[in-house]
Coordinates of C-alpha atoms in Angstrom, one line a residue:
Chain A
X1 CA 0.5 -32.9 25.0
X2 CA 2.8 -34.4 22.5
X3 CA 1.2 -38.0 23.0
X4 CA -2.2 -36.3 21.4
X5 CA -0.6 -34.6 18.4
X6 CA 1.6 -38.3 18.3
X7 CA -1.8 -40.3 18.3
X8 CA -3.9 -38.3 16.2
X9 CA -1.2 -38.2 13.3
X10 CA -1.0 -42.2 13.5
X11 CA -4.3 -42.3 13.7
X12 CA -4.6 -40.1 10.3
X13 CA -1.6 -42.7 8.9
X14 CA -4.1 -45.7 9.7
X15 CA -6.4 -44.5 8.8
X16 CA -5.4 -44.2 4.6
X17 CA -3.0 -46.8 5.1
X18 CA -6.9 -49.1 5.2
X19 CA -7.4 -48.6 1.9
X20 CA -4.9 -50.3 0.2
X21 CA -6.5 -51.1 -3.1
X22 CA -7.3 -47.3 -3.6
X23 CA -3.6 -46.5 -3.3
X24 CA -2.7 -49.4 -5.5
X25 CA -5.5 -48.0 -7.8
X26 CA -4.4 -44.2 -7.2
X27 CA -0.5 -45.0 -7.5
X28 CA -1.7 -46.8 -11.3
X29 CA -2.9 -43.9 -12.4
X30 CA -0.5 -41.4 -11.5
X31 CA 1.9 -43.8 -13.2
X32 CA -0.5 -43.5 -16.4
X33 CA -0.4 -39.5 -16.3
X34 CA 3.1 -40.0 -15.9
X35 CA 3.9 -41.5 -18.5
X36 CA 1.4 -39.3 -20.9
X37 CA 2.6 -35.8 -19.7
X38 CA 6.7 -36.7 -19.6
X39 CA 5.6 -37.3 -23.7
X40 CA 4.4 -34.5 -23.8
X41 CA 6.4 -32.4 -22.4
X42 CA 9.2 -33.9 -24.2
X43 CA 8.0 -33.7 -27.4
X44 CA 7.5 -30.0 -26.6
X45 CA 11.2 -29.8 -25.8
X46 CA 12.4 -31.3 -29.0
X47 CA 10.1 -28.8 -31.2
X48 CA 11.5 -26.1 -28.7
X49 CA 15.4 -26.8 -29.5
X50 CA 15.9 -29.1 -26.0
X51 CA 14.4 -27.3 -23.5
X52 CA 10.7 -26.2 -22.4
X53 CA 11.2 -22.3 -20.2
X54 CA 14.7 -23.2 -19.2
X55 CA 13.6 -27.2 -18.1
X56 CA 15.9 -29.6 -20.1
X57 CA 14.7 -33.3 -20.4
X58 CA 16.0 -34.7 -16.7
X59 CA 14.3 -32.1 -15.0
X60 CA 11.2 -31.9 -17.1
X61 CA 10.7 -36.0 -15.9
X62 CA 11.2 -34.6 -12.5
X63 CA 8.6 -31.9 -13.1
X64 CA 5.9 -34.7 -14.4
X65 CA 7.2 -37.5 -12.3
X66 CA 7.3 -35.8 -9.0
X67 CA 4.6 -33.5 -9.6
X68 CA 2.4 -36.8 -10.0
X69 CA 3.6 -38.4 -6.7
X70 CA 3.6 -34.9 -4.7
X71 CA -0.2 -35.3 -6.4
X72 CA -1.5 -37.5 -3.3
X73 CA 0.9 -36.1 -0.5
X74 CA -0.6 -32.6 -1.3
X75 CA -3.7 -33.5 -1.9
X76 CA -4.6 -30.4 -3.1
X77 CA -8.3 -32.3 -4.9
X78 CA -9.7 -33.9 -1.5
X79 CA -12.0 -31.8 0.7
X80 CA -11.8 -32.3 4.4
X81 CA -14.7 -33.9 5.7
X82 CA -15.1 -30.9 7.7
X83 CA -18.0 -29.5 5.4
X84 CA -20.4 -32.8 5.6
X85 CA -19.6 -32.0 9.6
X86 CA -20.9 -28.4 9.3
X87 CA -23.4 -29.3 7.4
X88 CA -25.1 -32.3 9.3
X89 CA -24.1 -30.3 12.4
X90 CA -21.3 -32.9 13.7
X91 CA -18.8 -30.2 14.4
X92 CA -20.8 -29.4 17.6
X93 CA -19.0 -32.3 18.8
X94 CA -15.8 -31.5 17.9
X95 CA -15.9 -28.2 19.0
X96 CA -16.6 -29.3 22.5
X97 CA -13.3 -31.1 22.7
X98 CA -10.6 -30.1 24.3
X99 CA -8.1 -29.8 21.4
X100 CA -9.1 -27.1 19.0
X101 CA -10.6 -28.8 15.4
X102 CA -8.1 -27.0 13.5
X103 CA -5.1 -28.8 15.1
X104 CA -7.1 -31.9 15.1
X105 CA -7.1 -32.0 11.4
X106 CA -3.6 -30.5 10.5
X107 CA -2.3 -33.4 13.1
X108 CA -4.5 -36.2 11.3
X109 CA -3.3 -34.5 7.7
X110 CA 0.4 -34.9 8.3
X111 CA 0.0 -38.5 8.9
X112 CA -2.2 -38.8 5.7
X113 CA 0.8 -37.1 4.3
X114 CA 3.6 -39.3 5.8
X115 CA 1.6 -42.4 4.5
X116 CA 1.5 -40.7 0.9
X117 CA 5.4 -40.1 0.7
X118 CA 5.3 -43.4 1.7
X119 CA 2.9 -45.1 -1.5
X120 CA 1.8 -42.6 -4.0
X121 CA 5.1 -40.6 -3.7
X122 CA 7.4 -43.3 -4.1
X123 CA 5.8 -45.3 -6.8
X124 CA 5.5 -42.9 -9.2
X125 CA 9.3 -41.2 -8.5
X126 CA 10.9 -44.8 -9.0
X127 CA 9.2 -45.5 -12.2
X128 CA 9.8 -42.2 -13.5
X129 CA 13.6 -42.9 -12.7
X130 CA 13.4 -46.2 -14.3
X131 CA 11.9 -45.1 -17.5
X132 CA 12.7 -41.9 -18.3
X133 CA 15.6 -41.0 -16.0
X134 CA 15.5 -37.9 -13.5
X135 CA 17.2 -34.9 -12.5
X136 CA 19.9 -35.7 -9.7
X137 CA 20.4 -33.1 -7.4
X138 CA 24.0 -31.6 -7.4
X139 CA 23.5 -30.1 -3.4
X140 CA 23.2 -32.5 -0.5
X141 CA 21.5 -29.9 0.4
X142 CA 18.4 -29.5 -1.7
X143 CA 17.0 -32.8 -0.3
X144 CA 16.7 -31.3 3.0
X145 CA 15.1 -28.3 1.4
X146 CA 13.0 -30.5 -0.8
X147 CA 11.6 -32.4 2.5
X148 CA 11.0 -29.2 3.9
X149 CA 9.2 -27.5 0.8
X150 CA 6.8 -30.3 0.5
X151 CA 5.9 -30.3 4.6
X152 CA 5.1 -26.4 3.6
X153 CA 3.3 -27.5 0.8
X154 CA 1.0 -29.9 2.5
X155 CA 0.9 -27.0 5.1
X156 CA -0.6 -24.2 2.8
X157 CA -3.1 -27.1 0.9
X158 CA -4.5 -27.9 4.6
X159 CA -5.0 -24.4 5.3
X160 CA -7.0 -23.6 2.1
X161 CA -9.0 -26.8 2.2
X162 CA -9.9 -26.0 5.8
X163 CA -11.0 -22.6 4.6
X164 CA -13.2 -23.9 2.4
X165 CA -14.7 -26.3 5.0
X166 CA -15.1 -23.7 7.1
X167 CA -16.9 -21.9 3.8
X168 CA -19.6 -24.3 4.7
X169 CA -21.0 -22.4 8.0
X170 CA -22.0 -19.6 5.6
X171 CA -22.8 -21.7 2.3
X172 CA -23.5 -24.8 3.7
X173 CA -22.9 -26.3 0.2
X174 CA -18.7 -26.1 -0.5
X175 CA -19.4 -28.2 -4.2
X176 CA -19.2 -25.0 -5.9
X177 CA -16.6 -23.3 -3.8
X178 CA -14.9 -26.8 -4.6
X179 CA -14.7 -26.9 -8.3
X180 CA -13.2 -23.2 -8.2
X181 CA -10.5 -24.3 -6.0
X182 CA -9.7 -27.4 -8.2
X183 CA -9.3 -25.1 -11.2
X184 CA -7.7 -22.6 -9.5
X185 CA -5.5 -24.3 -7.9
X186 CA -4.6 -26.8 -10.7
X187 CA -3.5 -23.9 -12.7
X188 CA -1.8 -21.4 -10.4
X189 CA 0.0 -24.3 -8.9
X190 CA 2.6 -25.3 -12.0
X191 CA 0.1 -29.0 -11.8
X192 CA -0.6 -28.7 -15.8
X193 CA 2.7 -26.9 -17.3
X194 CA 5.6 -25.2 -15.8
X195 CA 4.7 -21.6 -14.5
X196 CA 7.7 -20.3 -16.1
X197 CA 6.1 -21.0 -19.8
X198 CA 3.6 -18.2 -18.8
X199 CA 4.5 -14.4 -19.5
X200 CA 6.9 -13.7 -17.1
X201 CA 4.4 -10.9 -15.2
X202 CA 2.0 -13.2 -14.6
X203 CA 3.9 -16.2 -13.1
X204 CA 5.5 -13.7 -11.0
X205 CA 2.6 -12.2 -9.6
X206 CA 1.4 -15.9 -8.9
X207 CA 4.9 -15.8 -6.8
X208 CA 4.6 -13.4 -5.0
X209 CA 0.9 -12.3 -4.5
X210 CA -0.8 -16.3 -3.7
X211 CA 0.5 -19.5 -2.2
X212 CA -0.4 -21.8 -4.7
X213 CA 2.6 -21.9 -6.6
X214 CA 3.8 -23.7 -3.0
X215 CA 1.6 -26.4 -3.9
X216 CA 3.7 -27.5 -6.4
X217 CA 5.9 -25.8 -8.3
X218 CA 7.9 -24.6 -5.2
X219 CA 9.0 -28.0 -4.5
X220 CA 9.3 -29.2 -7.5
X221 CA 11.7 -25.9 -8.5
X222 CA 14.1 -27.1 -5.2
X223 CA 14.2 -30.6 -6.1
X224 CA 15.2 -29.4 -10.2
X225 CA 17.6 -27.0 -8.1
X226 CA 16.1 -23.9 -10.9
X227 CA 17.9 -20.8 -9.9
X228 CA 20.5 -22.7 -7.6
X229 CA 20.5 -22.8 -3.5
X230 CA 19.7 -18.8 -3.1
X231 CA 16.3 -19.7 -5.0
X232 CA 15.8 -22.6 -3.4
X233 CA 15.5 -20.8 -0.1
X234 CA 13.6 -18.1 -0.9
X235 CA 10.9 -20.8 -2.2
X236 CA 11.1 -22.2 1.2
X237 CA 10.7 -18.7 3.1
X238 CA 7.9 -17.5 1.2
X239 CA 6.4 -21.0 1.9
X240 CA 6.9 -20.7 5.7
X241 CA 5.3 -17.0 5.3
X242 CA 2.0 -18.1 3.4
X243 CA 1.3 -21.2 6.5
X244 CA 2.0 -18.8 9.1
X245 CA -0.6 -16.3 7.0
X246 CA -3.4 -18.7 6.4
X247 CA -3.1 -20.5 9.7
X248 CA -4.1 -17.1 11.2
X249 CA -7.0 -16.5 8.6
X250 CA -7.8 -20.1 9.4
X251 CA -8.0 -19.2 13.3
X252 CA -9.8 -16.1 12.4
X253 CA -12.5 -17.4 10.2
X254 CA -12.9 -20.3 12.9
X255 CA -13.9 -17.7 15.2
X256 CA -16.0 -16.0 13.3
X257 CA -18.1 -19.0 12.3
X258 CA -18.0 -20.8 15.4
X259 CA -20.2 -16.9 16.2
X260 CA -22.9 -18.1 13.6
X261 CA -23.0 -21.4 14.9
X262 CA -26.7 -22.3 15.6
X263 CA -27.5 -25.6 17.0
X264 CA -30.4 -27.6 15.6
X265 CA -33.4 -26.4 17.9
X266 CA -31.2 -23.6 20.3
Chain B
X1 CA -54.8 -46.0 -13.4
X2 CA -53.0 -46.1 -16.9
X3 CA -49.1 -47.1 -16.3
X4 CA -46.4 -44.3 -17.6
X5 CA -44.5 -45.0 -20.2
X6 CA -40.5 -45.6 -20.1
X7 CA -39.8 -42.3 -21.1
X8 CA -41.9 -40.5 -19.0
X9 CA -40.6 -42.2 -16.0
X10 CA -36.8 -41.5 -16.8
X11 CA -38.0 -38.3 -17.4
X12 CA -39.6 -37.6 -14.1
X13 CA -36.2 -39.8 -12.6
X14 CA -34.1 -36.5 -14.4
X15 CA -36.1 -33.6 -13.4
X16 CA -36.3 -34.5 -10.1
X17 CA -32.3 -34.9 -9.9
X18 CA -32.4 -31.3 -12.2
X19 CA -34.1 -30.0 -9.6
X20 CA -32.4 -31.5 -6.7
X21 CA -28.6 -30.4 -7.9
X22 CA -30.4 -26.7 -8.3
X23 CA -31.3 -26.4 -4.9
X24 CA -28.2 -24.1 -3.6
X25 CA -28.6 -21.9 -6.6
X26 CA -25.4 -20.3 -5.6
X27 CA -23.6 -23.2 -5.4
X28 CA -24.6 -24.5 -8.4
X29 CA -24.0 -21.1 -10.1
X30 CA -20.4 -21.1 -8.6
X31 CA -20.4 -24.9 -10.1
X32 CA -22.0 -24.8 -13.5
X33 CA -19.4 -22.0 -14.4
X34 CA -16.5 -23.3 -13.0
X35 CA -16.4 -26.4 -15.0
X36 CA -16.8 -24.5 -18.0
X37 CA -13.9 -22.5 -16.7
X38 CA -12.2 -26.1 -16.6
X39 CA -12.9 -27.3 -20.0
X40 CA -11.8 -23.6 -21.2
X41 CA -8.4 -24.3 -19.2
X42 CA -7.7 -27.7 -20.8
X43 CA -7.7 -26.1 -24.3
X44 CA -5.5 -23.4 -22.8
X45 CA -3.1 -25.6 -21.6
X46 CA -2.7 -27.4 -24.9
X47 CA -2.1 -23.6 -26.7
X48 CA 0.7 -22.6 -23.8
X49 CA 2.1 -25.8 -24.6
X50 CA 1.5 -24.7 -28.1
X51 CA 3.2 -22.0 -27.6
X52 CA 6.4 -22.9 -26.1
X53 CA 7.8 -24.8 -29.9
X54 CA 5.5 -22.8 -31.9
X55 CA 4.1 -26.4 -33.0
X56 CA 2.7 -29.5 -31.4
X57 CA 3.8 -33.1 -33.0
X58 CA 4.9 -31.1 -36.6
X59 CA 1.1 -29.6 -36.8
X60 CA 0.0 -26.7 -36.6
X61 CA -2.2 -24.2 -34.6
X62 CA -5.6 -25.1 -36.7
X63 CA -5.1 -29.1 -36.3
X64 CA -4.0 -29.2 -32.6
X65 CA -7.3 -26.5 -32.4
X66 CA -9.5 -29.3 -34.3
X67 CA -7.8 -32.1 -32.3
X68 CA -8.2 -30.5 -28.8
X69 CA -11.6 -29.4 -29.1
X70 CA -13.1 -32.5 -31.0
X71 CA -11.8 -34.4 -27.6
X72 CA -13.3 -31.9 -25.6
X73 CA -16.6 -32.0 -27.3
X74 CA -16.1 -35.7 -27.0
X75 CA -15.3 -36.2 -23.7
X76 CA -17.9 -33.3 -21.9
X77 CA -20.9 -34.8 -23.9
X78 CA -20.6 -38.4 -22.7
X79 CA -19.4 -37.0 -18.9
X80 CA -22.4 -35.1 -19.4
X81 CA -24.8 -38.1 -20.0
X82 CA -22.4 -40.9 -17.9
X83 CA -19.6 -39.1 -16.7
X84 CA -21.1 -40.0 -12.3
X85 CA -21.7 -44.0 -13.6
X86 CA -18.6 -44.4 -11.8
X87 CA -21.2 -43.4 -8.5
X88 CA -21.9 -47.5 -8.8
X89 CA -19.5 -48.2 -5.9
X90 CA -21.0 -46.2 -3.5
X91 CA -24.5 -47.5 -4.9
X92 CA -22.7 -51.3 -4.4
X93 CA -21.4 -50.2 -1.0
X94 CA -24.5 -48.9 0.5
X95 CA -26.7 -51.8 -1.0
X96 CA -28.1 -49.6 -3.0
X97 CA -28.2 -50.8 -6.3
X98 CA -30.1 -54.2 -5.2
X99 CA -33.1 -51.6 -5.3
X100 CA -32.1 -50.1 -8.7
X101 CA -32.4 -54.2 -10.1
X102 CA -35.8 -54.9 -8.4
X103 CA -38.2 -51.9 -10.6
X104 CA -38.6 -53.3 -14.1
X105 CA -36.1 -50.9 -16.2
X106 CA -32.4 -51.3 -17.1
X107 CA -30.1 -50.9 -14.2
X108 CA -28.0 -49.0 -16.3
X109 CA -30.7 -46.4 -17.9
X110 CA -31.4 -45.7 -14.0
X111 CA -28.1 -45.8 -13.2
X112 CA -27.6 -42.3 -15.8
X113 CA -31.1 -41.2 -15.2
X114 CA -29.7 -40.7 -10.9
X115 CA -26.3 -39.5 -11.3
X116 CA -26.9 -37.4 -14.2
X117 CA -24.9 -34.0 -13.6
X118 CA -26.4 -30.9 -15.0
X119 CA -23.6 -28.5 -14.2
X120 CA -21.9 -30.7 -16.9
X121 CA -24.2 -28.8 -19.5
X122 CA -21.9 -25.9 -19.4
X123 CA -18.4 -27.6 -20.5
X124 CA -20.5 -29.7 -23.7
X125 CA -22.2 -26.7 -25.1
X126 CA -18.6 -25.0 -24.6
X127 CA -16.8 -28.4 -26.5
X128 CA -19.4 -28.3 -29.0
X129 CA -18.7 -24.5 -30.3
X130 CA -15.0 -24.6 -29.8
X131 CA -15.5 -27.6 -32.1
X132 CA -17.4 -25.5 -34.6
X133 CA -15.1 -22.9 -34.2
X134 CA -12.4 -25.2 -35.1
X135 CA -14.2 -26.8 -38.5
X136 CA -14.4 -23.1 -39.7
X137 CA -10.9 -22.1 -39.2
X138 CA -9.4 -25.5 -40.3
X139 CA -8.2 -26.2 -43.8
X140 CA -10.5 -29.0 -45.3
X141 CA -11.7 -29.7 -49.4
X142 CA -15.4 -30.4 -47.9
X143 CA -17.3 -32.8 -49.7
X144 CA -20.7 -34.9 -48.8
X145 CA -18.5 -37.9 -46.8
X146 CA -16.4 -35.0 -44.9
X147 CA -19.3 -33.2 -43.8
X148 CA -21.2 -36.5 -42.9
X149 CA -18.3 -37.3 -40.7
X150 CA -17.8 -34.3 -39.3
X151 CA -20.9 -34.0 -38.1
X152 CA -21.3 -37.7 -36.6
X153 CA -17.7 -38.2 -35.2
X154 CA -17.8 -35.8 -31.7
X155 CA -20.8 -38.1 -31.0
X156 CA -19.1 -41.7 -31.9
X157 CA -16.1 -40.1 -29.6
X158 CA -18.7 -39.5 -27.1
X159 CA -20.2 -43.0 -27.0
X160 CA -16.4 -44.1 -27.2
X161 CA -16.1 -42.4 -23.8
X162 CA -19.6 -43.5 -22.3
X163 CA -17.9 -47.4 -23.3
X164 CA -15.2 -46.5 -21.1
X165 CA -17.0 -44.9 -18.3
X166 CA -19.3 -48.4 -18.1
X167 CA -16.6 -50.4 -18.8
X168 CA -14.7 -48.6 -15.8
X169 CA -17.9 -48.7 -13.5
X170 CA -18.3 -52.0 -13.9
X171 CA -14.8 -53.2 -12.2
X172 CA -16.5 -52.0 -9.2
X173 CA -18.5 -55.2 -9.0
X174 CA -15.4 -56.8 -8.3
X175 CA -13.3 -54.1 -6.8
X176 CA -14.9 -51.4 -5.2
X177 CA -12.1 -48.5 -4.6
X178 CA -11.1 -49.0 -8.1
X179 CA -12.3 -45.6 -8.9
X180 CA -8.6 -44.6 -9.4
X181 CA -8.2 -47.2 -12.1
X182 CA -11.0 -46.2 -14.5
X183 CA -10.0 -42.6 -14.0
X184 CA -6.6 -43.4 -15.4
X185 CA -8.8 -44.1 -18.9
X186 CA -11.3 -41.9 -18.7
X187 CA -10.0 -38.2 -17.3
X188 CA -6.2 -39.9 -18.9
X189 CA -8.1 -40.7 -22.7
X190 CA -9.3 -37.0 -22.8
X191 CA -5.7 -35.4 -22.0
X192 CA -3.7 -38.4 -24.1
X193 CA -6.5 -37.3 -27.0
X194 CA -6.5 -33.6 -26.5
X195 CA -2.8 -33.9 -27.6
X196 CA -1.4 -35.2 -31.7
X197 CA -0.9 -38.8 -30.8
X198 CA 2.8 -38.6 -32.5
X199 CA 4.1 -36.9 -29.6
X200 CA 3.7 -39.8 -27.7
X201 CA 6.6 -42.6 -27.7
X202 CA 7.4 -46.2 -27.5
X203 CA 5.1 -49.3 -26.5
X204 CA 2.9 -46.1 -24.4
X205 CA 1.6 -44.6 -27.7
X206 CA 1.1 -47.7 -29.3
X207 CA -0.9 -49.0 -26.7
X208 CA -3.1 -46.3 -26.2
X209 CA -3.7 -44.6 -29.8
X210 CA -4.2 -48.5 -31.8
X211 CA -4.3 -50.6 -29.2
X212 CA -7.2 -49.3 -27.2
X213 CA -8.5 -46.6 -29.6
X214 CA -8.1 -43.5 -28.0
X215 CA -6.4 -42.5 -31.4
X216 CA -9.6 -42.7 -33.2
X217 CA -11.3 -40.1 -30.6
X218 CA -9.7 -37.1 -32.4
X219 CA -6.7 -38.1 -34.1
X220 CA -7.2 -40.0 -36.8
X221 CA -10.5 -38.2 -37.2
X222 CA -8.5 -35.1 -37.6
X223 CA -5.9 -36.3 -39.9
X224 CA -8.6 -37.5 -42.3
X225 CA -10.8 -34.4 -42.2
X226 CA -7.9 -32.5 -43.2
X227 CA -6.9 -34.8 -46.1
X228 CA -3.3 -35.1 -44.3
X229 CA -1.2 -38.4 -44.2
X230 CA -0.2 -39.7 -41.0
X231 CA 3.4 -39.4 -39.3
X232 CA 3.0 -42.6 -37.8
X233 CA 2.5 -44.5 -41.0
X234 CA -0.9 -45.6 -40.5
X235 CA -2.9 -46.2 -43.5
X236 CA -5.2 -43.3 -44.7
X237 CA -8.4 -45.7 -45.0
X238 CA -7.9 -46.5 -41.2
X239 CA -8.4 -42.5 -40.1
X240 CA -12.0 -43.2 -41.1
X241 CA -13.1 -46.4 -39.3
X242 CA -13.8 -44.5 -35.8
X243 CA -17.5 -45.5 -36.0
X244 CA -16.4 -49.2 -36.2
X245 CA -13.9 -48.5 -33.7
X246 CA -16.3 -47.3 -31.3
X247 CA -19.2 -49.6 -32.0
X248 CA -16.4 -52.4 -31.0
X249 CA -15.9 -50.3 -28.0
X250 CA -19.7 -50.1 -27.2
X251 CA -20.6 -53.7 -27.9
X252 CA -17.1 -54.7 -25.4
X253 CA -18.5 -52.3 -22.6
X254 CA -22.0 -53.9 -22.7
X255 CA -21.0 -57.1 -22.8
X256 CA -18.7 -56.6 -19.7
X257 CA -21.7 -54.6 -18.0
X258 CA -24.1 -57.6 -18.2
X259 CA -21.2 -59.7 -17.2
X260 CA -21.0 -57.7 -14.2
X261 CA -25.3 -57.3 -13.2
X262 CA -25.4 -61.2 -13.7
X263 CA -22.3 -62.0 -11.4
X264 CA -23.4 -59.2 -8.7
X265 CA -23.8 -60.5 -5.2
X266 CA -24.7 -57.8 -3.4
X267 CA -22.6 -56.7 0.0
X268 CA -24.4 -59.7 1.8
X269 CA -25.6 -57.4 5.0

């Protein structure tokens, strides 16, 4: 079994690392948003007295600078193409194969994602370090946790987008489902400002009550190393938690819409 | 049989896309409110930011206010009219677009007229209030030349936008996944314009608030509807000149659009 999961994950790496103008174009403009948001968020930091909700200037580049390469590994604003499948009625055939559609697509997402650390992620990170300068961990450590915050990140961004495909056996049309998610997530995730600028009973209810701030936010917090190790693993934990949840809601809402599956003419 | 006019045919084009886009009313519901939701958000973000220094760039609340929503206003209008132009390279890939140059009207008017998004008409009527909103609450001496300009200047930001989203479309005659590239100008111009262009630094903000105008979108507009001198040292008489700077903008776009339609080859299959 372990040649399947090995082929469909390099198949999923092939099959981004095609396009390589779009990740040239892609990795430009993270570099652009880069470069605008680090000003920003600078420039708040000096009004401020130094520091934006405990972030001093290293780790604020970090923030922007990471956040904008973690960007395309999370992919957080591409849909699956799961939907156009449920909508055209393709997913008949990939229900009939022998390895269950939801693995299918995790497998063919990580290698999407190993391809991304590989481009998007590392573009951005080494031209934030040249021009601005970023946080260096003090931990050996945190890199390991960082590595395994963003897999968890990925994680919980495949589950939800493969809710929403799923959305499409009872809506058939996900655009509107889609645009929720995109604000939804772009906000509750840390993507436009730091959740800790926010009162401090909201962000924590974002914590503790969704998984989006494990979009983002979680491993960008590791790599920043805000609230030391202890915090660092709890991130990681409650990251672990939310895939294990949603992989269950994602094997339960499978079920129930492979139930209302009618084939064309059956 | 009598032959319609222009108009009537770009208007039968729209309807039928108005139509089409309302077809999963839920959908489009979920959609149409959403993005307002989004625009809503952006000027939110600005204000938390806002909130952090009590201050954004030295100004404060009512000029960030007029700033943020006079991009806004801005930049949902012209994604409104040619926000899905950028839709070319998929029209380029499929072969498409050789269809869209056979009928006898502009490429480009067609072009709007079957990508036009109507879900968009939430987030300008939303930028157009807040912008309102904002001229109410902000301190300006209003005379006939203020007044004049504030009415006209969300539009000329507007067409500034609509230069950039051609302008951007238009790569794809050369480069078809350049989608990325344009978005860095477009969706980048209306956050680097949402913000006081002092708060950026170095070669970055010269480059984008003289060099390729984005400070006349809602900076410099602002600065001179409120009578106040620039940080940045640029001349008062300047803040006024975003018409010219956008006619500049408008003339380069369609120049680099026909450019573009005359050098097209199609995808040769």
């Amino acid at each position: 079994m372990p040649r399947v999961q090995l082929a469909l994950t390099s198949a999923g790496f092939r099959r981004y690392a095609t396009y390589r103008q779009a990740t040239v174009a892609g990795a430009f403009t993270n570099t652009v948003f880069g470069f605008l948001r680090c000003y920003i968020l600078l420039s708040v930091a000096a009004t401020a007295g130094g520091t934006v909700a405990g972030y001093g200037g290293p780790e604020l580049a970090t923030y922007v600078w990471m956040g904008q390469g973690l960007l395309a590994v999370v992919a957080s604003w591409d849909q699956l193409d799961l939907a156009e499948r449920v909508r055209s009625g393709d997913v008949v055939a990939d229900l009939l194969r022998p390895v269950d559609p939801l693995w299918t697509y995790l497998w063919g997402e990580l290698g999407r994602a190993c391809f991304m650390v590989l481009t998007r992620f590392l573009v951005p990170t080494l031209i934030g370090a040249i021009a601005f300068g970023l946080y260096r961990p003090q931990h050996a450590v945190t890199y390991a946790l960082f590595a395994l915050s963003t897999l968890a990140a990925v994680l919980i961004s495949f589950c939800c987008r493969y809710l929403i495909g799923l959305s499409a056996f009872w809506l058939l049309d996900i655009r509107g489902v889609t645009v929720f998610w995109v604000f939804v997530s772009g906000f509750a995730s840390g993507l436009y400002f730091p959740l800790a600028v926010l009162p401090g009973w909201l962000s924590t209810a974002l914590w503790v009550a969704t998984p989006f701030p494990g979009l983002m936010q979680g491993p960008l917090d590791v790599m920043v190393e805000r609230g030391g190790i202890g915090n660092a693993l709890l991130v990681c934990v409650g990251q672990v938690a939310w895939v294990g949840i949603l992989l269950l809601v994602c094997k339960w809402a499978q079920a129930r819409a492979v139930r209302k599956l009618v084939v064309q003419g059956g | 049989m009598a032959e319609p006019g222009r108009l009537t045919i770009y208007t039968r084009v729209l309807r039928a896309q108005i139509r089409s886009q309302a077809q999963y009313r839920l959908s489009f519901a979920f959609e149409l409110f959403a993005s307002m939701l989004t625009n809503a958000l952006d000027i939110a973000t600005v204000f938390v930011l806002f909130s952090v220094g009590g201050g954004l760039g030295g100004f404060g609340a009512r000029e960030v206010l007029l700033m943020a929503a006079l991009s806004a206003a801005s930049f949902a209008t012209a994604d409104l009219t040619m926000g899905n132009v950028d839709n070319l390279r998929v029209y380029i890939r499929r072969g498409v677009f050789d269809s869209l140059l056979l009928r006898p009207l502009s490429a480009l008017g067609q072009l709007m007229a079957v990508t036009f998004a109507l879900r968009r008409v939430g987030r300008a009527v939303l930028g157009l209030t807040l912008y309102t909103v904002a001229l109410c609450v902000a301190d300006i001496d209003w005379d006939i030349p203020r007044l004049l300009f504030a009415i006209v200047v969300p539009f000329t930001g507007a067409a500034f936008f609509c230069s950039l989203f051609v302008a951007g479309a238009t790569v794809a005659f050369w480069w078809i996944e350049s989608g990325e590239v344009a978005n860095a100008f477009t969706y980048g111009g209306r956050d680097f314009t949402s913000y006081p262009s002092n708060m950026y630094g170095g070669w970055f903000r010269d480059l984008f608030t003289l060099g390729l105008g984005f400070g006349f979108v809602a900076y410099f507009p602002a600065l001179a509807l409120t009578g106040q001198p620039d940080p940045l040292g640029v001349p008062g008489w300047l803040h006024w000149c975003s018409p010219l700077v956008t006619l500049a903008a408008m003339c380069l776009a369609a120049v680099f659009w026909r450019f573009g339609v005359r050098h097209y080859r199609s995808t040769g299959s």
